[in-house]
Short mmCIF file of C-alpha atoms in Angstrom, two decimals:
data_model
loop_
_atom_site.label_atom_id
_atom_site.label_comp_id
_atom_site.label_asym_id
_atom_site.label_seq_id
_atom_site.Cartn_x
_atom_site.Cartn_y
_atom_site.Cartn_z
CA UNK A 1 -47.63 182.63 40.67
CA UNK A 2 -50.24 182.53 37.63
CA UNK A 3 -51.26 180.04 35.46
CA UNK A 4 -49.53 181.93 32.94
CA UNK A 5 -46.09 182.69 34.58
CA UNK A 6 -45.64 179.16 35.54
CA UNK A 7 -46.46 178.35 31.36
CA UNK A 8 -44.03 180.87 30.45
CA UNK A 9 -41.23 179.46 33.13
CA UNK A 10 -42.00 176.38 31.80
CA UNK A 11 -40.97 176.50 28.08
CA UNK A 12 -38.17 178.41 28.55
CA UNK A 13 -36.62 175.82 30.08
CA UNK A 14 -37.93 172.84 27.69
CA UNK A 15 -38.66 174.55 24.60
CA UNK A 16 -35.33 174.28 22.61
CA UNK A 17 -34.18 177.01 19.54
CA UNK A 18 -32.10 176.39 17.00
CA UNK A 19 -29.33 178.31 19.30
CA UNK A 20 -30.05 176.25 22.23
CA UNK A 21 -29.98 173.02 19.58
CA UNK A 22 -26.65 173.62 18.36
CA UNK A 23 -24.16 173.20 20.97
CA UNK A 24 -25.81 169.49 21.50
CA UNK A 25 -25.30 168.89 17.31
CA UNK A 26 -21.47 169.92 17.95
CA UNK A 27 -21.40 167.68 21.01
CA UNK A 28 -22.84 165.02 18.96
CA UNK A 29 -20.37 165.89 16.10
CA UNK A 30 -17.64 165.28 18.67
CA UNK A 31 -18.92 162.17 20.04
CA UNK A 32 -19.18 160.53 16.29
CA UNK A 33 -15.30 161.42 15.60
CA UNK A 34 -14.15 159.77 19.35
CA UNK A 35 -16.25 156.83 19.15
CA UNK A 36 -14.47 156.10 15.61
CA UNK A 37 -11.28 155.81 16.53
CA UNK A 38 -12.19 154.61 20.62
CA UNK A 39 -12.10 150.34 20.89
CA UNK A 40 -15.54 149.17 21.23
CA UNK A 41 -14.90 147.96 24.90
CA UNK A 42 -17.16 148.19 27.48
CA UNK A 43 -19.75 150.96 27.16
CA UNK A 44 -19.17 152.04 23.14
CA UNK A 45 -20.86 154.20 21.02
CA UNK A 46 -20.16 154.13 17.10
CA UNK A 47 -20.08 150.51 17.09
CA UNK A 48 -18.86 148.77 13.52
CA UNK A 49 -21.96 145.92 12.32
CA UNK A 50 -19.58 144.41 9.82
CA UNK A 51 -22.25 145.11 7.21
CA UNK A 52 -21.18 146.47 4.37
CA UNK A 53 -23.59 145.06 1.94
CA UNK A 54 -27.18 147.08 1.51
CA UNK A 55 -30.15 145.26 -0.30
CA UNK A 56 -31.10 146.40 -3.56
CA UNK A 57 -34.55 145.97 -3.43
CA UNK A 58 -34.87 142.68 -5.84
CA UNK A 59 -34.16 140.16 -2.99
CA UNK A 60 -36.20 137.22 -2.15
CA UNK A 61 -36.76 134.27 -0.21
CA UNK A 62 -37.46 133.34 3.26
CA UNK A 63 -35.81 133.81 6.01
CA UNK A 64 -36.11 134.25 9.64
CA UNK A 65 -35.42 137.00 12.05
CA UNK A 66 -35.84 137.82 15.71
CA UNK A 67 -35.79 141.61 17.07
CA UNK A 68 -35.98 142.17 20.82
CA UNK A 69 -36.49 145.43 21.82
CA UNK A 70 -36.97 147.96 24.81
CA UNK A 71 -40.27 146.58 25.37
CA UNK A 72 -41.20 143.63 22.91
CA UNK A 73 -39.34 139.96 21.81
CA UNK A 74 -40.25 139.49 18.35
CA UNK A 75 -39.91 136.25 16.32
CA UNK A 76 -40.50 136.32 12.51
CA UNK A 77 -40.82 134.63 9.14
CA UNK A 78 -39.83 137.28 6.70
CA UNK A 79 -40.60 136.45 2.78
CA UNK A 80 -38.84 138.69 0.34
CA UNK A 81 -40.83 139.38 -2.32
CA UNK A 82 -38.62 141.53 -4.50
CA UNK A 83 -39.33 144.98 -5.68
CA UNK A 84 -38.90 145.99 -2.17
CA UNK A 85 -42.09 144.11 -0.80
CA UNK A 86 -42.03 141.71 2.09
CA UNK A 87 -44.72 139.32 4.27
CA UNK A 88 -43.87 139.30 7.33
CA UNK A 89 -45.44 136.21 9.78
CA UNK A 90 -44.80 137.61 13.50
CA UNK A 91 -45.31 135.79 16.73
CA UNK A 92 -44.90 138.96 19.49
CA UNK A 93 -43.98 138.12 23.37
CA UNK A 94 -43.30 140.98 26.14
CA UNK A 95 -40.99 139.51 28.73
CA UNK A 96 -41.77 140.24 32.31
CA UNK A 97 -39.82 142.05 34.36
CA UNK A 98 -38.12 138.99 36.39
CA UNK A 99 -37.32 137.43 32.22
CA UNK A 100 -35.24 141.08 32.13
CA UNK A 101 -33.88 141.12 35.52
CA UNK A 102 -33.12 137.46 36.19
CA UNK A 103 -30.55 134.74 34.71
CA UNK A 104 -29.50 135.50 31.66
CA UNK A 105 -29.44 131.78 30.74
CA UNK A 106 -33.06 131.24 31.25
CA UNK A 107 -34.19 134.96 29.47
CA UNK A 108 -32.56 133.15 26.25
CA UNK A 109 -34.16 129.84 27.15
CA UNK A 110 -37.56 131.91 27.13
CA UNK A 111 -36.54 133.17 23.33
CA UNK A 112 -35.79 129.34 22.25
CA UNK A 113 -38.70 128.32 22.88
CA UNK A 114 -40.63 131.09 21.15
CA UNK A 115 -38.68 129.77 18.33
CA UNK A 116 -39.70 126.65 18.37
CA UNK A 117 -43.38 128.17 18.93
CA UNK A 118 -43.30 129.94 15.83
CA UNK A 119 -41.33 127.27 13.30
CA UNK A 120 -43.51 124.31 14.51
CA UNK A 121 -46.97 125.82 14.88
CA UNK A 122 -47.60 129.35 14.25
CA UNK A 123 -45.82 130.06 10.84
CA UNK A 124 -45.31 126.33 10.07
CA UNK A 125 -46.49 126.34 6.76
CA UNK A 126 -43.50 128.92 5.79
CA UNK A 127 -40.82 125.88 6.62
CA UNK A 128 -40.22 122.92 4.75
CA UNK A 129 -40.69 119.39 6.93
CA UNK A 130 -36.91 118.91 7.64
CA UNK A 131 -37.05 122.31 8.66
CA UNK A 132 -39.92 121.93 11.11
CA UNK A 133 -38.74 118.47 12.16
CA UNK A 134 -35.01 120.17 13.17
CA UNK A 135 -32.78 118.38 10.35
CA UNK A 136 -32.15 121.30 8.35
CA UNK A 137 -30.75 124.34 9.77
CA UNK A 138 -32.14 127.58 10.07
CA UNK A 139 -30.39 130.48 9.49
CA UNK A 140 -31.35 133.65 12.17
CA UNK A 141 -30.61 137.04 11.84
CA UNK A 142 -30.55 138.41 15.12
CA UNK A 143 -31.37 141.66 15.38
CA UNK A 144 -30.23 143.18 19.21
CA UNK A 145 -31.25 146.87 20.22
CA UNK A 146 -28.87 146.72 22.70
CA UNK A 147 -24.91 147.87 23.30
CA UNK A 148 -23.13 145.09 21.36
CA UNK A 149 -19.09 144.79 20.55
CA UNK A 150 -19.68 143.22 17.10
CA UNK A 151 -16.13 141.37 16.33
CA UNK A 152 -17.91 139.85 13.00
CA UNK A 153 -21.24 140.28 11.49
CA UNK A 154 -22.36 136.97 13.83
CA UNK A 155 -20.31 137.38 16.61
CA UNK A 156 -20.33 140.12 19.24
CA UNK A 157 -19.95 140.40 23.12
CA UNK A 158 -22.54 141.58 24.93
CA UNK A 159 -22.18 145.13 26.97
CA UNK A 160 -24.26 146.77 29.57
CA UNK A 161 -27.77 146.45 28.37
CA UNK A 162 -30.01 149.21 29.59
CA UNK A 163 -33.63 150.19 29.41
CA UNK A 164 -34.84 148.11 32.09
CA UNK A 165 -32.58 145.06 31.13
CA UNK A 166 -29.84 143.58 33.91
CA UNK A 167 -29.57 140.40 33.04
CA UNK A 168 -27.52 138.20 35.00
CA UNK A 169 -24.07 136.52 34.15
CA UNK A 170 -24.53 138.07 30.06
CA UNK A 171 -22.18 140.90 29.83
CA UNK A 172 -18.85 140.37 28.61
CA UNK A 173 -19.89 137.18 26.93
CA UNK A 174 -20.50 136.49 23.34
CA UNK A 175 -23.83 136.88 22.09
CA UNK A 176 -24.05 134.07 19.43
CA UNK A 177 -22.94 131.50 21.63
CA UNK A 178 -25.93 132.64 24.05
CA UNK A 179 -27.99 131.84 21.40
CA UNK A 180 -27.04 128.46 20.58
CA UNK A 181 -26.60 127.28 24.20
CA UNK A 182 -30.19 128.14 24.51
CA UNK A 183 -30.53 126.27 21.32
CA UNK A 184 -28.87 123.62 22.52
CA UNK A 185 -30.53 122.76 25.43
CA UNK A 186 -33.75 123.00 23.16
CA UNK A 187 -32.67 121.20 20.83
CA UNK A 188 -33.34 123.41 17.85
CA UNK A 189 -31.36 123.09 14.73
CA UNK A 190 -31.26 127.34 14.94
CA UNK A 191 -27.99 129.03 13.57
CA UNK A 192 -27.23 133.04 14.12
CA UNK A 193 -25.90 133.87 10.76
CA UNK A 194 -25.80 138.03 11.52
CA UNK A 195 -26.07 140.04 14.38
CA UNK A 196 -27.10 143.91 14.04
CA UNK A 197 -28.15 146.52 16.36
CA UNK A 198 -31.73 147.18 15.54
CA UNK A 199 -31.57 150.57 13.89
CA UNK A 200 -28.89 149.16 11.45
CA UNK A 201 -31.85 146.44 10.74
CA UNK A 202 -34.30 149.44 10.41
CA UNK A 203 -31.83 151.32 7.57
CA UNK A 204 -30.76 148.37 6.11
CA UNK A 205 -35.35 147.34 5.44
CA UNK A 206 -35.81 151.16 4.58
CA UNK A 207 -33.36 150.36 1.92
CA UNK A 208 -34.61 147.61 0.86
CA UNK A 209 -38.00 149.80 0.39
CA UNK A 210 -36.00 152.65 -0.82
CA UNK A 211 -32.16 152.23 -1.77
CA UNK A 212 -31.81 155.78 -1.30
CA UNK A 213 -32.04 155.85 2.60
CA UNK A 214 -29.01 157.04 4.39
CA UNK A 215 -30.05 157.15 7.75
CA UNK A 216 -32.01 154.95 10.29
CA UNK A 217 -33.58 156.29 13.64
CA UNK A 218 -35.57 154.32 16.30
CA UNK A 219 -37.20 156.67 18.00
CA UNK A 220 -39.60 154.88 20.66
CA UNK A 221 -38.91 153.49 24.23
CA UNK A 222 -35.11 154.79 23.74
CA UNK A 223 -34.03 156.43 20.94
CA UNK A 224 -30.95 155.03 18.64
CA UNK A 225 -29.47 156.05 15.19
CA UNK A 226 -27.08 154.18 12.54
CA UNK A 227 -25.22 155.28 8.83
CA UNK A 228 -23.14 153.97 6.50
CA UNK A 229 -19.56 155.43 7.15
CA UNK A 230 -15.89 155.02 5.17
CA UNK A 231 -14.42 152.23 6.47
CA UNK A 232 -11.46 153.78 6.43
CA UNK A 233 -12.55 156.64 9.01
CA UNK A 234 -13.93 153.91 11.53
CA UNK A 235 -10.18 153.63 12.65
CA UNK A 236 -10.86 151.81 15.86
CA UNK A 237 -10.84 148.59 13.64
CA UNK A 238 -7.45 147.32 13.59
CA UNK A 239 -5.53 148.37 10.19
CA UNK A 240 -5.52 144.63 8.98
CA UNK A 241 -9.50 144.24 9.10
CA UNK A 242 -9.94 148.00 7.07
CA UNK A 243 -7.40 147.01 4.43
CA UNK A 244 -9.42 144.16 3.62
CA UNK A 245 -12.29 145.94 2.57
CA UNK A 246 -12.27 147.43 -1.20
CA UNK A 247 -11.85 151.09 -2.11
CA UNK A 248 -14.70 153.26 -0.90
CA UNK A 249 -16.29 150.29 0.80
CA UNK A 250 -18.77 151.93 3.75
CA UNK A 251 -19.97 149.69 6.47
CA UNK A 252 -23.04 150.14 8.83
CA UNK A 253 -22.37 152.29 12.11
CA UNK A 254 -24.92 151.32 14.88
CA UNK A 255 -23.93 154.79 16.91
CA UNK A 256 -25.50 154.03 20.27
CA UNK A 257 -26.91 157.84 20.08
CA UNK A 258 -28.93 156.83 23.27
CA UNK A 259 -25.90 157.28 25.70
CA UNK A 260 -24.13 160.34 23.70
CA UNK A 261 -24.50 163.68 25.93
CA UNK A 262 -23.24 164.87 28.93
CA UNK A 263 -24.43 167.53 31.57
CA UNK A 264 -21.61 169.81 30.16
CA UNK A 265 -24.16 170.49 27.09
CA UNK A 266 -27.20 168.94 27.56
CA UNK A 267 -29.91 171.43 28.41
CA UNK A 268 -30.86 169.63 31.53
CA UNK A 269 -33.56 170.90 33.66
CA UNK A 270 -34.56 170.00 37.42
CA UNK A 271 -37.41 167.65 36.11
CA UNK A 272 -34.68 165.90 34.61
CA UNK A 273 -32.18 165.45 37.51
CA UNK A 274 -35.19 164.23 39.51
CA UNK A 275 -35.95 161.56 36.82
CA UNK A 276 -32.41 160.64 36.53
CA UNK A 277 -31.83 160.71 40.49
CA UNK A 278 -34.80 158.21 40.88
CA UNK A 279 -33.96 156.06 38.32
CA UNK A 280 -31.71 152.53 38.59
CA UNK A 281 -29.44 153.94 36.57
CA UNK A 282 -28.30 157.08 37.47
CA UNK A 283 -26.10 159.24 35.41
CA UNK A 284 -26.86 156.54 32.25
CA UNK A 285 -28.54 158.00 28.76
CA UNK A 286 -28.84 161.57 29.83
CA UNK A 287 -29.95 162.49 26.29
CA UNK A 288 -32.95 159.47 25.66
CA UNK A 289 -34.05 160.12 28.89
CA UNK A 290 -34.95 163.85 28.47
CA UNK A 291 -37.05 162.24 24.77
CA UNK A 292 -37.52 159.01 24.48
CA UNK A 293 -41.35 157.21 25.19
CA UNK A 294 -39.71 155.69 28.24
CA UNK A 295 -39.52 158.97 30.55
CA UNK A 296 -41.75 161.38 28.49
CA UNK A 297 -45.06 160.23 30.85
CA UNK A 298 -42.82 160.28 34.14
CA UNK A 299 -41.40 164.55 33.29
CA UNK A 300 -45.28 165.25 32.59
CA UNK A 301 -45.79 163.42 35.92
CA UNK A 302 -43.52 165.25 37.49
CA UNK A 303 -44.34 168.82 36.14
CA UNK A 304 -47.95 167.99 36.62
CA UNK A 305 -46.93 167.60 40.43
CA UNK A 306 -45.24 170.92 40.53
CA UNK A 307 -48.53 172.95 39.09
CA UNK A 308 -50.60 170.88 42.05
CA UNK A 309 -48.16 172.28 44.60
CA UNK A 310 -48.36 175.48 42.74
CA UNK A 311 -52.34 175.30 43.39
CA UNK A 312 -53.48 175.72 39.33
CA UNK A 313 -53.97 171.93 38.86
CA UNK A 314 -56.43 169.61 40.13
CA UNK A 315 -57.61 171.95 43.19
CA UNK A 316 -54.21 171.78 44.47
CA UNK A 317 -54.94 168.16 45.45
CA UNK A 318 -52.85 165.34 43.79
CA UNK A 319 -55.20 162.38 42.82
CA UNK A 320 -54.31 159.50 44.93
CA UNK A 321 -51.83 157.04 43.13
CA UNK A 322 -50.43 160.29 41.14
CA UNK A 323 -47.49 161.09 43.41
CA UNK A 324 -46.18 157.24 42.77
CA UNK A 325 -43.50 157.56 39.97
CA UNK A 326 -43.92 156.20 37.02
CA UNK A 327 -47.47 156.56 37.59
CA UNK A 328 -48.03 158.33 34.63
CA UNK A 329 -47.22 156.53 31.65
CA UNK A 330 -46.69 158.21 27.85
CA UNK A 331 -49.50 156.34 26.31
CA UNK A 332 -51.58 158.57 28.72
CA UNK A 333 -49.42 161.60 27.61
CA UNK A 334 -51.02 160.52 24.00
CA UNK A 335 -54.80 160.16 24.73
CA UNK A 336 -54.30 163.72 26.01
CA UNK A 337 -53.10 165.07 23.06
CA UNK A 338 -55.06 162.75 20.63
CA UNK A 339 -58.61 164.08 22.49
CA UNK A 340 -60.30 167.06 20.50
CA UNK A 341 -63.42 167.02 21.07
CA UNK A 342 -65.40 169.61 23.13
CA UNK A 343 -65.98 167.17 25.73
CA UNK A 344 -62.71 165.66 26.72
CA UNK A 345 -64.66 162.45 27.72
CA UNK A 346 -61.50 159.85 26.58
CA UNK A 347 -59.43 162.47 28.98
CA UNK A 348 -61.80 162.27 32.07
CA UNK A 349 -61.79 158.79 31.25
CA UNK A 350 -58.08 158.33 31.27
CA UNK A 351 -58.06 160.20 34.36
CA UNK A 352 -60.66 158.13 36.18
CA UNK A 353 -58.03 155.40 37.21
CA UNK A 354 -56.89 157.89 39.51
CA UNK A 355 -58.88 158.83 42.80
CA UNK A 356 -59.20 162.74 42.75
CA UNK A 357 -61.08 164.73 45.47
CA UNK A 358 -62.56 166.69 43.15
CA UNK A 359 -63.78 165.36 39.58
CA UNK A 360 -61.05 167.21 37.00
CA UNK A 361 -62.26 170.39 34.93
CA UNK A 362 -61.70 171.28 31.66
CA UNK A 363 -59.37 173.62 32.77
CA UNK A 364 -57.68 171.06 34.25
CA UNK A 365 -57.31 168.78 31.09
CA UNK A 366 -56.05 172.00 29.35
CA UNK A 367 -53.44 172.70 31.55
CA UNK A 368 -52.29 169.04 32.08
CA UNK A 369 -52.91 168.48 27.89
CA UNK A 370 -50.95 171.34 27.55
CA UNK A 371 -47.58 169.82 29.71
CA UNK A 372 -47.39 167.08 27.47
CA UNK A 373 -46.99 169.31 24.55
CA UNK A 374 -44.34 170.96 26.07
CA UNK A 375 -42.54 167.73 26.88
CA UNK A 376 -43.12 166.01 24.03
CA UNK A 377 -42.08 169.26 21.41
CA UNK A 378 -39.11 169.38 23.35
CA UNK A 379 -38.54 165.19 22.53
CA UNK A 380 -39.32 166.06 18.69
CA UNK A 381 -36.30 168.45 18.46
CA UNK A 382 -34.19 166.71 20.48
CA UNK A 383 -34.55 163.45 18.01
CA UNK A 384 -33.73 165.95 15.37
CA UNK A 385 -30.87 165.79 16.57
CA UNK A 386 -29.23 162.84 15.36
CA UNK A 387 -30.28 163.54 11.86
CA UNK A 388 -28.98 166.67 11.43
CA UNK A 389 -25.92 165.91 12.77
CA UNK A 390 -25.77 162.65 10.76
CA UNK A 391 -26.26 164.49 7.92
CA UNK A 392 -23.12 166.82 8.91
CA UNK A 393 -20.86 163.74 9.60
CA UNK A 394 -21.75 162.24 5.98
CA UNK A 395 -21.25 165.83 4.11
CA UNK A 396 -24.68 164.80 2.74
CA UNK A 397 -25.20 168.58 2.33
CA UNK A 398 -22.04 168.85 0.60
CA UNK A 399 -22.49 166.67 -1.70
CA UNK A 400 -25.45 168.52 -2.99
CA UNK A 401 -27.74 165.31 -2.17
CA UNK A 402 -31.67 166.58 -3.43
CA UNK A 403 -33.02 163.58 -1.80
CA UNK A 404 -31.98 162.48 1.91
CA UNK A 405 -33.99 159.69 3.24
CA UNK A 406 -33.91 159.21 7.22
CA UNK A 407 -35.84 155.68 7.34
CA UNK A 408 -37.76 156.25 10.95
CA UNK A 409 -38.91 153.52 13.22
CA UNK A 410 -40.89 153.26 16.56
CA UNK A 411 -44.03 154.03 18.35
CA UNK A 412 -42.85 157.41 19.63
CA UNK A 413 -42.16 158.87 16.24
CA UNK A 414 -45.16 156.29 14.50
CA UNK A 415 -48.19 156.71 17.07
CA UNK A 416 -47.73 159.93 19.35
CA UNK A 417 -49.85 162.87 17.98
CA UNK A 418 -48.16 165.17 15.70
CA UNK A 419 -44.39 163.82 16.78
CA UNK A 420 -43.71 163.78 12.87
CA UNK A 421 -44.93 167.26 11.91
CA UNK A 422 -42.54 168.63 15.25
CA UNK A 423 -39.49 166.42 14.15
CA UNK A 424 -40.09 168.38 10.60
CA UNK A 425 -40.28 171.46 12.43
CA UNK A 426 -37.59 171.53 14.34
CA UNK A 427 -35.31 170.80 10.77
CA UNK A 428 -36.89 174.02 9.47
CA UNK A 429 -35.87 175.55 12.08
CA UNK A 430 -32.39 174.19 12.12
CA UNK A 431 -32.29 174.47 8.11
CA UNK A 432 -34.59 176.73 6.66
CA UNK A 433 -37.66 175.57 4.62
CA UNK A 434 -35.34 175.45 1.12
CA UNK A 435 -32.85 173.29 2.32
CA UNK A 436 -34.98 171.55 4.44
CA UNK A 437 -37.13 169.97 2.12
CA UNK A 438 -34.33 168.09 0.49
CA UNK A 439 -34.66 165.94 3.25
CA UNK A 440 -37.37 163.18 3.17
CA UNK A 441 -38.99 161.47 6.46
CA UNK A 442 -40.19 158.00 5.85
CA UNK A 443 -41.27 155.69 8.06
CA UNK A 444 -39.78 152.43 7.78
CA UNK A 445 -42.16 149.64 9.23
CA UNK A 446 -41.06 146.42 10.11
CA UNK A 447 -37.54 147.55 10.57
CA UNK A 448 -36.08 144.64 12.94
CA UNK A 449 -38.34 141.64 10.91
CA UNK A 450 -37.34 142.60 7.71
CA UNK A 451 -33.67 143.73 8.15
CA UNK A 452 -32.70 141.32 10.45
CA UNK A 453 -34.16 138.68 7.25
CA UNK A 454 -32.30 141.05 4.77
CA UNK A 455 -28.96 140.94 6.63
CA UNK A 456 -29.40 136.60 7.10
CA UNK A 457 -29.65 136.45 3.70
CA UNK A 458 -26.74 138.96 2.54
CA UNK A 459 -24.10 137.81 4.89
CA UNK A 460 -25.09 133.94 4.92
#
């Protein structure tokens, strides 16, 4: 087969049209309406954060927060400025991979005494002296990108974890009393005041920033949305707990969009089912692994592979080290597409950690620069996804909204090349241009910091 043939074979299987698009937005429309009204038990998706306050924008004071992640623990002193400013003071630690696979006891040990790093030394001067010296007690907002059954806005039990994270003897137990055990044995005068998934901490700082955001979306190592729904539609809460909420009252919906989708309308090609089948976690997030910047690098890899067999890539030799999986990460998927000049010397450079028998051409970065387009347009309209049917679940549309700001965190959507003009495409596509631009992308920085500070402070 050609070059040109195996290009063409190629995006008709990855690149998505609005037609292809819309049977996932149903599915996802279906998915919203069971995980309403299905107990948050187990593995849940449309999981209640018990926050029904959002800031205003004239808060301040200082507070602290902690957001761990896919990839990063941070710790942070969050000042509130008012008028929707903010400081943030961040101490950043990347556990390893025994931390995420090991006791759980001694993973929230390791985040205790980050604490302590950060109150007594590196943002000391934030804290008053009975503070620092552990007689006053700090209040933490904890914000937890991970599957949480939230039974008050500081109490929740832990469920199944995922990207990369199997900590031992955690599931099923509460994750506030994690917390202070770790505390305890510290002996840090710490006190979780309000748990939230971290995309509710990302919409609830975009709205801080700008009180007319509606939607948040992570979209980085996994991908993750949350929105303010009825409380009265969120009928998996017990009848007693929604009647004591006022009128119209809407409360934060962390939706666990991550592990929505199933093969029965997912769009699922080979490259796919390979990832999937290799992974420790087979048959888990279907949907963020076909986007999200954990498994973009390892489909390129795996493409890439196919065109070598194929004999149009690299001589028809794999470079030694490529054939490992996850050899290919998507930070090298973004040097790629980032490279424009003539040369392609930060390519060939790239490349260089791998032994080929034959130095690359520039055919070769072409063809291989041109994969990760293909994968990564593909990722763009898939994250669409959750804001256009977002928008459908709140009747946003309906309502004749002119302004509908999706608040947008994460290195994925932040860092990779052109991943914001694609998202925008694919909603023209899905919309038209006209109704299209009523809908604002905004990039909402410091999303965990600031909203896990935000929600300390509201629900104290």
């Amino acid at each position: 087969m050609s070059t040109d043939s195996i290009f063409q074979s190629l995006e008709k299987s990855f690149l998505l049209s609005r037609d292809q698009l819309k049977p996932i937005v149903d599915g996802f429309n279906l998915e919203y309406q069971t995980g309403l009204k299905t107990p948050s038990k187990g593995l849940a998706t449309m999981i209640p954060s018990f926050v029904t306050k959002m800031p205003t924008g004239d808060e301040t004071g200082t507070f602290l927060s902690l957001d761990l992640g896919g990839t990063n623990l941070r710790i942070a002193a969050v000042e509130l400025k008012g008028a929707g400013k903010s400081v943030v003071h961040e101490l950043k630690r990347r556990p390893t991979l025994e931390l995420k696979t090991g006791e759980g006891s001694v993973f929230f040990d390791w985040i205790a005494d980050a604490i302590n790093d950060l109150v007594t030394v590196d943002a000391r001067h934030l804290f008053s002296e009975s503070q620092v010296a552990g007689k006053e007690t700090l209040a933490l907002g904890v914000c937890w990108s991970f599957p949480v059954d939230q039974t008050a806005v500081d109490r929740g039990t832990i469920l199944r974890m995922g990207k990369g994270f199997t900590l031992q003897n955690t599931e099923g137990k509460d994750l506030a009393d994690m917390f202070h055990g770790a505390f305890k044995r510290k002996n840090l005068n710490v006190k979780v005041t309000a748990i939230l998934n971290d995309t509710v901490g990302t919409l609830v700082a975009h709205a801080y920033t700008n009180p007319a955001c509606r939607i948040g979306l992570i979209f980085a190592t996994g991908i993750n949305a949350a929105y303010p729904e009825k409380v009265p539609l969120i009928t998996k809460l017990d009848e007693s707990i929604r009647n004591k909420y006022p009128e119209n009252t809407e409360m934060l919906i962390n939706t666990e969009i991550d592990i929505f989708g199933t093969e029965a309308y997912l769009p699922l090609t080979n490259y796919d089912l390979v990832l999937d089948n290799s992974h420790n976690q087979p048959k888990f997030q279907l949907y963020e692994k076909m986007l999200s910047g954990a498994y973009m690098g390892e489909l390129t890899r795996l493409i890439a592979l196919d065109f070598i067999k194929a004999g149009v890539l690299f001589g028809g030799h794999a470079p030694e080290g490529f054939d490992k999986a996850w050899a290919f990460p998507t930070m090298y998927m973004s040097t790629l597409e980032n490279d424009d000049k003539t040369d392609h010397k930060a390519s060939l450079e790239l490349l260089s950690i791998f032994n080929f028998v034959n130095t690359p051409t520039l055919n070769d970065i072409a063809i291989l620069t041109r994969i990760c387009r293909i994968v990564s347009t593909r990722s763009a309209f898939l994250a669409a996804v959750p804001i256009i049917s977002l928008i459908e679940q709140q009747k946003l549309l309906d309502a004749d909204h002119d302004d509908i700001v999706v608040g947008i965190n994460g290195s994925t959507y932040e860092f990779y090349p052109h991943m914001n003009l694609r998202v925008r495409r694919a909603l023209d596509e899905w919309y038209g241009k006209e109704v299209s631009r009523k809908i604002t992308l905004e990039v909402a920085s410091e999303g965990g910091s600031v909203g896990g500070a935000l929600i300390a402070m509201l629900c104290k």
